[in-house]
CSV table of C-alpha atoms in Angstrom, one decimal:
chain,number,residue,atom,x,y,z
A,1,MET,CA,62.4,106.7,63.8
A,2,GLN,CA,65.7,107.4,65.2
A,3,LYS,CA,66.0,110.0,67.9
A,4,LEU,CA,68.1,113.1,66.8
A,5,THR,CA,71.0,114.2,68.9
A,6,PRO,CA,70.8,117.8,70.3
A,7,PHE,CA,73.7,118.7,68.1
A,8,THR,CA,71.9,117.5,65.0
A,9,LEU,CA,68.7,119.3,66.1
A,10,ILE,CA,70.6,122.6,66.7
A,11,THR,CA,72.2,122.4,63.4
A,12,LEU,CA,68.8,121.8,61.6
A,13,ILE,CA,67.3,124.9,63.3
A,14,THR,CA,70.3,126.8,62.3
A,15,LEU,CA,70.0,125.7,58.7
A,16,PHE,CA,66.3,126.6,58.6
A,17,ALA,CA,67.1,129.9,60.2
A,18,LEU,CA,69.6,130.7,57.5
A,19,GLN,CA,67.5,129.7,54.8
A,20,SER,CA,64.6,131.8,55.9
A,21,CYS,CA,66.4,134.9,56.6
A,22,THR,CA,67.3,137.9,54.4
A,23,GLN,CA,70.4,140.1,54.9
A,24,GLU,CA,69.6,143.9,55.6
A,25,ASN,CA,73.1,145.0,56.1
A,26,LYS,CA,76.5,143.5,57.1
A,27,ASN,CA,75.6,143.1,60.7
A,28,GLN,CA,72.0,142.7,60.9
A,29,LEU,CA,69.8,139.6,59.8
A,30,LYS,CA,66.1,139.8,59.5
A,31,PHE,CA,64.0,136.7,59.4
A,32,ALA,CA,61.5,136.8,56.6
A,33,ASP,CA,59.4,133.9,57.9
A,34,THR,CA,59.9,132.2,61.1
A,35,THR,CA,56.9,129.8,60.9
A,36,LYS,CA,59.2,127.1,59.3
A,37,ILE,CA,61.5,127.3,62.0
A,38,ASP,CA,58.9,127.2,64.6
A,39,ASP,CA,57.2,124.1,62.9
A,40,VAL,CA,60.5,122.3,63.1
A,41,ILE,CA,60.9,123.0,66.7
A,42,ASP,CA,57.1,122.3,67.5
A,43,HIS,CA,57.5,118.9,65.5
A,44,TYR,CA,60.3,117.5,67.7
A,45,VAL,CA,58.2,118.3,70.8
A,46,ASP,CA,55.0,117.1,69.5
A,47,GLU,CA,56.1,113.9,68.4
A,48,ASP,CA,57.8,113.4,71.7
A,49,PHE,CA,61.2,113.3,70.8
A,50,TYR,CA,62.1,116.0,73.5
A,51,PRO,CA,60.1,117.3,76.6
A,52,PHE,CA,60.9,120.8,75.5
A,53,VAL,CA,63.1,122.9,73.1
A,54,TYR,CA,64.0,126.4,73.5
A,55,ALA,CA,66.0,128.1,70.5
A,56,ARG,CA,67.4,131.6,70.4
A,57,ILE,CA,69.6,133.1,68.0
A,58,GLU,CA,71.6,136.3,68.5
A,59,ASP,CA,73.4,138.6,66.1
A,60,LEU,CA,77.1,139.4,66.5
A,61,ASP,CA,76.1,142.2,68.9
A,62,GLY,CA,74.2,139.9,71.0
A,63,ASN,CA,70.7,141.2,70.1
A,64,MET,CA,68.2,138.5,69.9
A,65,ILE,CA,66.8,138.2,66.4
A,66,TYR,CA,65.0,134.9,67.0
A,67,GLU,CA,63.4,133.0,69.8
A,68,HIS,CA,60.8,130.1,70.1
A,69,SER,CA,59.9,127.5,72.7
A,70,ALA,CA,58.0,124.5,72.7
A,71,VAL,CA,56.8,122.5,75.8
A,72,ASN,CA,55.2,119.1,75.8
A,73,LYS,CA,52.1,119.9,78.0
A,74,THR,CA,51.3,116.4,78.6
A,75,LEU,CA,54.6,115.8,80.2
A,76,LEU,CA,55.0,119.2,81.7
A,77,PRO,CA,51.6,120.6,82.1
A,78,ASN,CA,52.6,123.9,84.2
A,79,THR,CA,56.0,124.4,82.7
A,80,GLU,CA,57.0,127.6,80.8
A,81,VAL,CA,60.5,127.5,79.0
A,82,ASN,CA,62.2,130.8,78.1
A,83,GLY,CA,65.4,132.5,78.1
A,84,ASP,CA,65.4,132.6,82.1
A,85,THR,CA,64.8,128.9,82.5
A,86,TRP,CA,67.3,126.9,84.4
A,87,VAL,CA,67.7,123.2,83.5
A,88,ARG,CA,69.1,120.6,85.6
A,89,ILE,CA,70.8,117.7,83.9
A,90,TRP,CA,71.2,114.3,85.7
A,91,SER,CA,72.0,110.9,85.1
A,92,ASP,CA,71.1,107.7,86.9
A,93,GLU,CA,74.8,106.2,86.6
């Protein structure tokens, strides 16, 4: 199976998020069922596509309306990923 790019993964998560939410008023969305979104994120980590995935969705006012993280505990046994986690990106080139 071909590995998905980060852009594709974010797009899929956003689409699942929008599909599973209901609109209470103009400025506030409430998720009816987050398990579908959680399952998608968990799948990509469990199947070793990514060592971890952290997803956070905020409304227009900056209030968090969804947050979920998944970490491959075999690869990163003592690692917790959340909104305060810093990530260093490096390359061999």
